[in-house]
Coordinates of C-alpha atoms in Angstrom, one line a residue:
Chain A
X13 CA -11.5 21.2 -17.4
X14 CA -11.3 18.7 -14.6
X15 CA -8.0 18.9 -12.7
X16 CA -8.6 15.7 -10.9
X17 CA -10.5 12.7 -12.3
X18 CA -11.1 9.2 -10.9
X19 CA -12.9 6.1 -12.1
X20 CA -13.4 2.6 -10.7
X21 CA -11.8 -0.4 -12.5
X22 CA -14.2 -3.3 -13.1
X23 CA -13.5 -6.8 -14.3
X24 CA -10.9 -7.7 -11.8
X25 CA -12.7 -11.0 -10.8
X26 CA -12.7 -12.8 -7.5
X27 CA -9.3 -12.8 -5.8
X28 CA -7.8 -16.0 -4.5
X29 CA -4.6 -16.6 -2.6
X30 CA -1.6 -16.5 -4.9
X31 CA -3.3 -14.3 -7.5
X32 CA -1.0 -12.0 -9.4
X33 CA -2.8 -8.8 -8.5
X34 CA -0.6 -6.6 -10.7
X35 CA -1.3 -8.8 -13.7
X36 CA -5.1 -8.8 -13.0
X37 CA -5.1 -5.0 -12.8
X38 CA -3.0 -4.6 -16.0
X39 CA -5.4 -7.0 -17.8
X40 CA -8.5 -5.1 -16.7
X41 CA -6.9 -1.8 -17.7
X42 CA -5.9 -3.2 -21.1
X43 CA -9.5 -4.4 -21.6
X44 CA -10.7 -0.9 -21.0
X45 CA -7.9 1.0 -22.8
X46 CA -6.2 -1.3 -25.3
X47 CA -3.9 1.5 -26.7
X48 CA -2.5 3.1 -23.5
X49 CA -3.8 1.3 -20.5
X50 CA -1.7 3.2 -17.9
X51 CA 0.3 6.4 -17.6
X52 CA 3.3 7.2 -15.4
X53 CA 1.5 10.0 -13.6
X54 CA -1.6 8.1 -12.7
X55 CA -2.4 6.7 -9.2
X56 CA -3.7 3.2 -8.8
X57 CA -5.6 3.1 -5.5
X58 CA -6.4 -0.4 -4.1
X59 CA -8.5 -1.4 -1.2
X60 CA -6.3 -3.7 0.9
X61 CA -8.8 -6.6 1.1
X62 CA -7.8 -7.8 -2.4
X63 CA -4.2 -7.4 -1.5
X64 CA -4.7 -9.4 1.7
X65 CA -6.6 -12.1 -0.1
X66 CA -4.0 -12.4 -2.9
X67 CA -1.2 -12.6 -0.3
X68 CA -3.1 -15.1 1.9
X69 CA -3.2 -12.6 4.8
X70 CA -6.3 -14.3 6.1
X71 CA -7.0 -16.4 9.3
X72 CA -9.4 -19.4 9.5
X73 CA -11.2 -18.8 12.7
X74 CA -11.8 -22.5 13.1
X75 CA -8.1 -22.9 13.8
X76 CA -8.0 -20.1 16.5
X77 CA -8.2 -20.9 20.2
X78 CA -8.9 -17.8 22.1
X79 CA -6.6 -17.1 25.1
X80 CA -8.1 -16.2 28.5
X81 CA -7.3 -12.6 27.8
X82 CA -9.2 -12.7 24.5
X83 CA -12.2 -14.4 26.2
X84 CA -12.1 -11.6 28.8
X85 CA -11.8 -8.8 26.3
X86 CA -14.6 -10.3 24.1
X87 CA -16.9 -10.5 27.1
X88 CA -16.1 -6.9 28.2
X89 CA -16.6 -5.6 24.6
X90 CA -20.0 -7.2 24.1
X91 CA -22.4 -6.1 23.0
X92 CA -20.6 -3.9 20.5
X93 CA -22.0 -0.4 19.5
X94 CA -23.9 -2.3 16.8
X95 CA -25.4 -4.7 19.3
X96 CA -23.3 -7.7 18.2
X97 CA -21.5 -10.2 20.3
X98 CA -17.8 -10.0 20.0
X99 CA -16.3 -13.3 18.8
X100 CA -13.4 -14.3 21.2
X101 CA -11.6 -15.9 18.2
X102 CA -11.7 -12.6 16.3
X103 CA -10.4 -10.8 19.5
X104 CA -7.5 -13.3 19.5
X105 CA -6.7 -12.5 15.9
X106 CA -6.8 -8.8 16.8
X107 CA -4.3 -9.4 19.7
X108 CA -2.1 -11.5 17.4
X109 CA -2.0 -8.6 14.9
X110 CA -1.3 -6.0 17.6
X111 CA 1.9 -4.7 19.2
X112 CA -0.1 -2.9 21.9
X113 CA -3.7 -2.4 22.9
X114 CA -4.3 1.3 23.1
X115 CA -7.8 1.3 24.4
X116 CA -10.4 -1.2 25.2
X117 CA -13.8 0.3 26.2
X118 CA -17.4 0.6 25.1
X119 CA -17.2 -2.4 22.8
X120 CA -14.3 -1.0 20.9
X121 CA -10.7 -2.4 20.8
X122 CA -8.2 0.2 19.5
X123 CA -4.7 -1.2 19.0
X124 CA -1.4 -0.4 17.5
X125 CA -0.6 -2.9 14.8
X126 CA 2.8 -4.5 14.2
X127 CA 3.2 -1.9 11.4
X128 CA 2.5 0.9 13.8
X129 CA -1.0 1.8 12.6
X130 CA -3.4 2.8 15.4
X131 CA -6.9 1.6 14.5
X132 CA -10.0 -0.3 15.7
X133 CA -9.5 -4.1 15.7
X134 CA -6.0 -3.9 14.3
X135 CA -7.6 -3.7 10.9
X136 CA -8.9 -7.2 11.2
X137 CA -12.2 -7.6 9.2
X138 CA -14.7 -10.4 8.4
X139 CA -16.8 -8.4 6.1
X140 CA -17.1 -8.7 2.3
X141 CA -15.9 -12.3 2.6
X142 CA -17.8 -15.2 1.1
X143 CA -16.6 -17.3 4.0
X144 CA -17.9 -16.2 7.4
X145 CA -15.2 -18.1 9.3
X146 CA -12.4 -16.3 7.6
X147 CA -10.8 -13.1 9.1
X148 CA -9.0 -10.8 6.7
X149 CA -5.9 -9.2 8.3
X150 CA -3.7 -6.4 6.9
X151 CA -0.9 -7.3 4.5
X152 CA 2.3 -8.1 6.5
X153 CA 4.2 -5.2 4.8
X154 CA 1.8 -3.1 2.7
X155 CA 4.6 -0.8 1.4
X156 CA 6.3 -3.9 0.0
X157 CA 3.0 -5.0 -1.5
X158 CA 2.6 -1.6 -3.2
X159 CA 6.2 -1.8 -4.5
X160 CA 5.6 -5.3 -5.9
X161 CA 2.3 -4.3 -7.6
X162 CA 4.0 -1.2 -9.0
X163 CA 6.9 -3.3 -10.3
X164 CA 4.5 -5.8 -12.0
X165 CA 2.4 -3.0 -13.6
X166 CA 5.6 -1.5 -15.0
X167 CA 6.7 -4.9 -16.4
X168 CA 3.4 -5.5 -18.1
X169 CA 2.4 -2.0 -19.3
X170 CA 5.7 0.0 -19.4
X171 CA 4.1 2.7 -17.2
X172 CA 5.1 3.4 -13.6
X173 CA 2.1 4.8 -11.8
X174 CA 1.9 5.4 -8.1
X175 CA 0.3 2.6 -6.2
X176 CA -1.5 3.2 -2.9
X177 CA -3.2 0.6 -0.7
X178 CA -5.9 1.6 1.7
X179 CA -7.9 0.5 4.7
X180 CA -10.9 2.3 6.3
X181 CA -10.1 3.6 9.8
X182 CA -12.6 5.0 12.4
X183 CA -11.7 8.3 14.0
X184 CA -11.4 9.0 17.7
X185 CA -13.5 12.2 17.7
X186 CA -15.5 11.9 14.5
X187 CA -18.3 9.6 13.4
X188 CA -17.8 7.4 10.3
X189 CA -14.7 6.0 8.7
X190 CA -12.1 7.5 6.5
X191 CA -9.8 5.6 4.1
X192 CA -6.2 6.0 4.9
X193 CA -3.0 4.7 3.1
X194 CA -1.4 1.7 4.7
X195 CA 1.0 1.2 1.9
X196 CA 2.2 3.1 -1.1
X197 CA 5.0 3.2 -3.8
X198 CA 5.9 5.9 -6.2
X199 CA 4.0 8.5 -4.3
X200 CA 5.0 11.4 -2.2
X201 CA 2.8 10.5 0.8
X202 CA 3.1 13.9 2.5
X203 CA 3.3 17.3 0.9
X204 CA 5.2 19.5 3.3
X205 CA 4.5 23.3 3.0
X206 CA 5.7 24.1 6.5
X207 CA 8.0 27.0 6.5
X208 CA 7.1 28.0 2.9
X209 CA 5.2 31.1 2.0
X210 CA 1.8 31.6 0.5
X211 CA 0.9 33.6 -2.6
X212 CA 1.0 36.8 -0.5
X213 CA 4.5 36.0 0.7
X214 CA 3.2 35.1 4.2
X215 CA 4.5 32.0 6.0
X216 CA 2.3 28.9 5.8
X217 CA 2.8 27.6 9.2
X218 CA 1.0 24.3 9.6
X219 CA 0.4 23.0 6.1
X220 CA 1.5 19.5 5.8
X221 CA -0.9 17.6 3.6
X222 CA -1.4 13.9 4.0
X223 CA -1.6 13.3 0.2
X224 CA -1.7 9.5 0.4
X225 CA -4.7 9.5 2.8
X226 CA -6.6 12.1 0.8
X227 CA -6.2 9.9 -2.3
X228 CA -7.5 6.8 -0.6
X229 CA -10.4 8.9 0.7
X230 CA -11.4 10.0 -2.8
X231 CA -11.0 6.5 -4.2
X232 CA -13.5 5.3 -1.5
X233 CA -16.0 7.9 -2.7
X234 CA -15.7 6.4 -6.3
X235 CA -15.9 2.9 -5.1
X236 CA -19.5 1.8 -4.5
X237 CA -19.5 -0.4 -1.4
X238 CA -21.6 -3.1 -2.9
X239 CA -19.7 -3.4 -6.2
X240 CA -16.6 -5.3 -7.0
X241 CA -14.4 -2.3 -7.8
X242 CA -11.5 -2.4 -5.3
X243 CA -9.3 -0.5 -7.7
X244 CA -9.7 3.1 -8.6
X245 CA -7.5 5.0 -11.2
X246 CA -6.9 8.7 -10.4
X247 CA -5.7 11.3 -13.0
X248 CA -4.4 14.7 -12.2
X249 CA -2.1 14.0 -9.3
X250 CA 1.1 13.8 -11.4
X251 CA 2.9 16.3 -9.1
X252 CA 2.8 13.7 -6.3
X253 CA 3.9 10.7 -8.3
X254 CA 7.7 10.0 -8.1
X255 CA 10.0 7.9 -10.3
X256 CA 11.4 6.1 -7.3
X257 CA 9.2 4.1 -4.9
X258 CA 9.8 6.6 -2.1
X259 CA 9.3 6.2 1.7
X260 CA 5.9 4.5 1.5
X261 CA 3.0 4.9 3.9
X262 CA 5.4 4.2 6.8
X263 CA 6.2 7.9 6.6
X264 CA 2.7 8.6 7.7
X265 CA 3.0 6.9 11.1
X266 CA 3.4 9.3 14.0
X267 CA 6.2 7.8 16.2
X268 CA 5.4 6.6 19.7
X269 CA 7.3 9.5 21.3
X270 CA 5.0 12.0 19.6
X271 CA 1.8 10.2 20.7
X272 CA -0.2 12.4 23.1
X273 CA -2.9 9.9 23.7
X274 CA -1.0 6.9 24.9
Chain B
X30 CA -15.2 7.9 -18.3
X31 CA -14.4 9.7 -15.1
X32 CA -16.8 8.9 -12.3
X33 CA -15.5 11.7 -10.2
X34 CA -14.1 15.0 -11.4
X35 CA -13.0 18.1 -9.6
X36 CA -11.6 21.5 -10.5
X37 CA -10.5 24.6 -8.6
X38 CA -12.4 27.8 -9.1
X39 CA -10.3 30.9 -9.7
X40 CA -11.2 34.5 -9.9
X41 CA -12.8 34.8 -6.4
X42 CA -10.7 37.8 -5.5
X43 CA -9.6 38.9 -2.0
X44 CA -12.1 38.3 0.7
X45 CA -13.1 41.1 3.1
X46 CA -15.4 41.2 6.0
X47 CA -19.0 41.5 4.9
X48 CA -18.3 40.0 1.4
X49 CA -21.2 38.0 -0.1
X50 CA -19.3 34.8 -0.6
X51 CA -22.3 33.1 -2.4
X52 CA -22.4 35.9 -4.9
X53 CA -18.6 35.9 -5.4
X54 CA -18.7 32.1 -6.1
X55 CA -21.7 32.4 -8.4
X56 CA -20.0 35.2 -10.4
X57 CA -16.8 33.3 -10.7
X58 CA -18.7 30.2 -11.9
X59 CA -20.7 32.3 -14.4
X60 CA -17.5 33.8 -15.8
X61 CA -16.2 30.2 -16.4
X62 CA -19.5 28.6 -17.6
X63 CA -21.9 31.4 -18.8
X64 CA -24.6 28.9 -20.0
X65 CA -24.9 26.6 -17.0
X66 CA -22.7 27.7 -14.2
X67 CA -23.9 25.2 -11.6
X68 CA -25.8 21.9 -11.4
X69 CA -28.0 20.5 -8.6
X70 CA -25.8 17.4 -8.1
X71 CA -22.5 19.2 -7.8
X72 CA -20.6 19.8 -4.6
X73 CA -19.0 23.2 -3.8
X74 CA -16.2 22.7 -1.4
X75 CA -14.9 25.8 0.4
X76 CA -11.8 26.2 2.6
X77 CA -13.2 27.8 5.8
X78 CA -10.7 30.7 5.8
X79 CA -12.7 32.6 3.2
X80 CA -15.9 32.0 5.1
X81 CA -14.3 33.1 8.3
X82 CA -12.9 36.3 6.6
X83 CA -16.3 37.1 5.0
X84 CA -18.0 36.6 8.3
X85 CA -15.5 38.6 10.3
X86 CA -14.5 35.5 12.3
X87 CA -11.1 37.0 13.0
X88 CA -9.4 38.4 16.1
X89 CA -6.9 41.3 16.1
X90 CA -4.1 40.0 18.4
X91 CA -3.3 43.6 19.4
X92 CA -6.6 43.7 21.3
X93 CA -5.9 40.5 23.2
X94 CA -4.5 40.4 26.7
X95 CA -3.3 36.9 27.6
X96 CA -4.5 35.5 30.9
X97 CA -2.0 33.9 33.4
X98 CA -3.2 30.5 32.1
X99 CA -2.4 31.5 28.5
X100 CA 1.0 32.8 29.5
X101 CA 1.7 29.6 31.3
X102 CA 0.5 27.3 28.5
X103 CA 2.5 29.4 25.9
X104 CA 5.7 29.0 27.9
X105 CA 5.1 25.2 28.3
X106 CA 4.3 24.8 24.6
X107 CA 7.5 26.6 23.5
X108 CA 9.3 25.8 21.4
X109 CA 6.7 24.2 19.2
X110 CA 7.6 21.1 17.1
X111 CA 8.5 23.6 14.3
X112 CA 10.9 25.4 16.7
X113 CA 8.7 28.5 17.0
X114 CA 7.8 30.5 20.1
X115 CA 4.1 30.2 21.0
X116 CA 2.4 33.6 21.1
X117 CA 0.5 33.9 24.4
X118 CA -2.1 36.0 22.7
X119 CA -2.7 33.2 20.2
X120 CA -3.0 30.8 23.1
X121 CA -5.6 33.1 24.6
X122 CA -7.6 33.1 21.4
X123 CA -7.4 29.3 21.4
X124 CA -8.7 29.1 24.9
X125 CA -11.5 31.5 24.0
X126 CA -12.5 29.3 21.1
X127 CA -12.4 26.1 23.3
X128 CA -15.0 24.4 25.4
X129 CA -12.3 22.1 26.9
X130 CA -8.5 21.6 26.6
X131 CA -8.1 17.9 25.7
X132 CA -4.3 17.7 25.7
X133 CA -1.5 20.2 26.2
X134 CA 1.9 18.6 25.7
X135 CA 5.0 18.6 23.5
X136 CA 4.2 22.0 22.0
X137 CA 0.7 21.1 20.9
X138 CA -2.6 22.3 22.3
X139 CA -5.5 20.0 21.4
X140 CA -8.9 21.3 22.3
X141 CA -12.6 20.7 21.9
X142 CA -14.0 23.8 20.2
X143 CA -17.4 25.3 21.1
X144 CA -18.8 23.4 18.1
X145 CA -17.5 20.1 19.5
X146 CA -14.6 19.6 17.0
X147 CA -11.4 18.1 18.6
X148 CA -8.4 19.6 16.9
X149 CA -5.1 21.4 17.4
X150 CA -5.3 25.1 18.5
X151 CA -9.1 25.0 18.2
X152 CA -8.8 25.6 14.5
X153 CA -7.2 29.1 15.1
X154 CA -4.8 30.0 12.4
X155 CA -2.6 32.9 11.5
X156 CA -1.4 31.6 8.1
X157 CA -2.3 32.8 4.7
X158 CA -3.2 36.1 6.1
X159 CA -1.8 39.3 4.7
X160 CA -2.0 40.7 8.2
X161 CA 0.3 38.9 10.7
X162 CA -1.4 40.3 13.8
X163 CA -4.8 38.8 12.8
X164 CA -5.9 35.4 13.9
X165 CA -8.5 33.6 11.8
X166 CA -10.9 31.5 13.9
X167 CA -13.6 29.0 12.7
X168 CA -17.0 30.4 11.7
X169 CA -19.3 30.5 14.6
X170 CA -21.8 28.1 13.1
X171 CA -20.3 26.5 9.9
X172 CA -23.4 24.5 9.1
X173 CA -25.4 27.7 9.1
X174 CA -22.7 29.3 6.9
X175 CA -23.0 26.4 4.5
X176 CA -26.8 26.7 4.4
X177 CA -26.6 30.5 3.7
X178 CA -24.1 30.1 0.9
X179 CA -26.2 27.3 -0.6
X180 CA -29.3 29.5 -0.4
X181 CA -27.5 32.4 -2.1
X182 CA -26.2 30.1 -4.9
X183 CA -29.7 28.9 -5.4
X184 CA -31.1 32.4 -5.6
X185 CA -28.4 33.5 -8.1
X186 CA -28.1 30.4 -10.3
X187 CA -31.2 28.4 -9.8
X188 CA -29.2 25.3 -8.9
X189 CA -29.0 23.7 -5.4
X190 CA -25.6 22.1 -5.1
X191 CA -24.2 20.7 -1.9
X192 CA -21.9 23.1 0.0
X193 CA -19.2 21.8 2.3
X194 CA -16.8 23.9 4.4
X195 CA -13.5 22.5 5.4
X196 CA -10.6 22.9 7.8
X197 CA -7.3 21.0 7.9
X198 CA -6.9 18.9 11.1
X199 CA -3.9 17.1 12.3
X200 CA -4.3 13.4 13.4
X201 CA -3.4 11.8 16.7
X202 CA -1.6 8.9 15.2
X203 CA -0.6 9.9 11.7
X204 CA 1.7 12.6 10.3
X205 CA 0.3 15.3 8.1
X206 CA -3.1 16.9 8.0
X207 CA -6.4 15.9 6.5
X208 CA -9.2 18.2 5.5
X209 CA -12.4 17.5 7.3
X210 CA -15.9 19.0 7.0
X211 CA -16.7 21.6 9.6
X212 CA -20.0 22.6 7.9
X213 CA -22.2 21.3 5.1
X214 CA -25.6 21.7 3.6
X215 CA -27.4 19.6 1.0
X216 CA -25.0 16.7 1.6
X217 CA -25.4 13.4 3.2
X218 CA -22.3 13.7 5.5
X219 CA -22.3 9.9 6.4
X220 CA -23.1 7.0 4.1
X221 CA -24.2 4.2 6.5
X222 CA -23.8 0.7 5.1
X223 CA -23.7 -0.9 8.6
X224 CA -26.1 -3.8 8.7
X225 CA -26.4 -3.9 4.9
X226 CA -25.0 -6.7 2.7
X227 CA -22.3 -6.8 0.1
X228 CA -22.6 -8.0 -3.5
X229 CA -22.0 -11.6 -2.2
X230 CA -24.9 -11.2 0.2
X231 CA -22.5 -11.0 3.2
X232 CA -23.0 -8.5 6.0
X233 CA -20.9 -5.3 5.7
X234 CA -20.2 -4.9 9.4
X235 CA -18.4 -1.7 9.8
X236 CA -18.8 0.4 6.7
X237 CA -19.8 3.9 7.6
X238 CA -18.2 6.3 5.2
X239 CA -17.5 9.8 6.3
X240 CA -18.5 11.2 2.9
X241 CA -18.2 14.9 3.8
X242 CA -14.6 14.5 5.1
X243 CA -13.5 12.5 2.0
X244 CA -14.9 15.3 -0.2
X245 CA -12.9 18.0 1.7
X246 CA -9.8 15.8 1.4
X247 CA -10.1 15.5 -2.4
X248 CA -10.8 19.3 -2.7
X249 CA -7.6 19.9 -0.8
X250 CA -5.7 17.8 -3.3
X251 CA -7.0 19.9 -6.2
X252 CA -6.3 23.2 -4.3
X253 CA -2.7 24.2 -4.7
X254 CA -1.6 25.7 -1.4
X255 CA 0.0 28.7 -2.9
X256 CA -2.8 29.6 -5.2
X257 CA -6.0 31.5 -4.5
X258 CA -8.4 28.8 -5.1
X259 CA -10.3 28.2 -1.9
X260 CA -13.3 26.8 -3.8
X261 CA -13.3 23.5 -5.6
X262 CA -16.3 22.1 -7.7
X263 CA -16.8 18.4 -7.6
X264 CA -18.9 16.4 -10.1
X265 CA -20.0 12.8 -9.8
X266 CA -21.2 12.7 -6.2
X267 CA -24.9 13.3 -7.1
X268 CA -25.9 10.3 -4.9
X269 CA -24.7 12.1 -1.8
X270 CA -26.4 15.5 -2.6
X271 CA -29.8 16.0 -1.0
X272 CA -32.6 18.4 -1.8
X273 CA -33.0 19.5 1.8
X274 CA -30.1 21.0 3.8
X275 CA -29.8 17.9 6.0
X276 CA -28.1 17.4 9.3
X277 CA -24.9 19.3 8.5
X278 CA -21.4 18.4 9.7
X279 CA -22.6 18.4 13.3
X280 CA -23.6 14.8 12.5
X281 CA -19.9 14.0 12.2
X282 CA -19.1 14.9 15.7
X283 CA -18.6 11.9 18.0
X284 CA -20.5 12.7 21.2
X285 CA -18.5 13.1 24.5
X286 CA -19.9 9.9 26.0
X287 CA -18.3 7.9 23.1
X288 CA -14.9 9.6 23.5
X289 CA -12.4 6.9 24.5
X290 CA -9.5 9.4 24.7
X291 CA -10.8 11.9 27.2

């Protein structure tokens, strides 16, 4: 009866640089479902941290010398809303990952990353790492990462699911964080109903569903934060899965000229 | 095997002012599952439009006289990004629903509603209505609406599920819309892991999951836009469902003094 179903994938193991994430996912799926590990219409939702680790998108803070600007921003941003002291080396990594600093106030750095994502700390994170001196940054090209993982899953299982890679972003006007898609392949990231009509024949004026983001959000609900289940498999979204890799999560980025809050 | 499952609820019928939405939902559930229509740990996710219609949170545009400010804003905002002409009466309704206009540029009005939600057009919508001269506004107190529907479901079925009421909001830096919770009852709207440790014993620094919003997002994936399924039932989120009604979606509103984009 369920129209949508999702489950976490366990048994992925600890990720190291150079790991073949597609193969690890395929193996874990085969262990769970030996006969048919993966279907074409499924969505494989992956928390970006394992992608970053596998790709070596990490920075050893011991190699970072903060610039005067990073020292100044760290001092201004301390204490953070959580009462912590901002590490100037982390601020330097954030600046290195940013195209533009959008806001710096009240202990929060909001920046536009090189990819074009607007988020706190350019997506740089130290959490969930067994090494406190290592900062995890976003993958260099998360849409390419998603395409590569999708290609590898197809090689190994014969199925071509959609792949979506997520990060947790804070929101300007709401508490808490929401997972959003930073990369995807084989997925229609936006379902555009603008200009179409509803079941009563009336125009649906502003219905433009950010499918990829909603999928990452539901995956995060399934994923318990303290478990090692970075991968979630979603069934029931066949209508959004495409044979080709499609435009990726880049299609979700609102261009600079439409930014009302710059 | 699914850890999370969701399905749309059909058979709700057309909503009219004064309709007992809790009873309509209970009846539709009973028609589908006569033995045990509802469980305590389930989440009932409802698109706000049916709540607004049942509560009479609608405005007949033929009764609205736009103020000089509404006429001016409508002229400035036309044509909209979709190439439409902004109706000054709709702009007047938006102003009436707003505590503050946050941005008015490029055909978009972003305002803070009386509830404190920051969104385009104060959540006012004309779509999906069989009557083009009727604007649908947000329920006056969506947390109270959620509590009332929850109470009614409990009376009629004996079960106390969580109830969450959603609207689709645009995002400042991303294309497309995401559903967010504007009201909820019996749900922990935010899962706060800040300060806790991960499975490796490392601190989870910034993990503060907006549970209620992720649930509304997944409900919107289940809900086909052209079908009459405003209600989605979600299984597998028992850990976020609470016996008491809880703080509601008001807890998701970032207070004015934390707003970096004002």
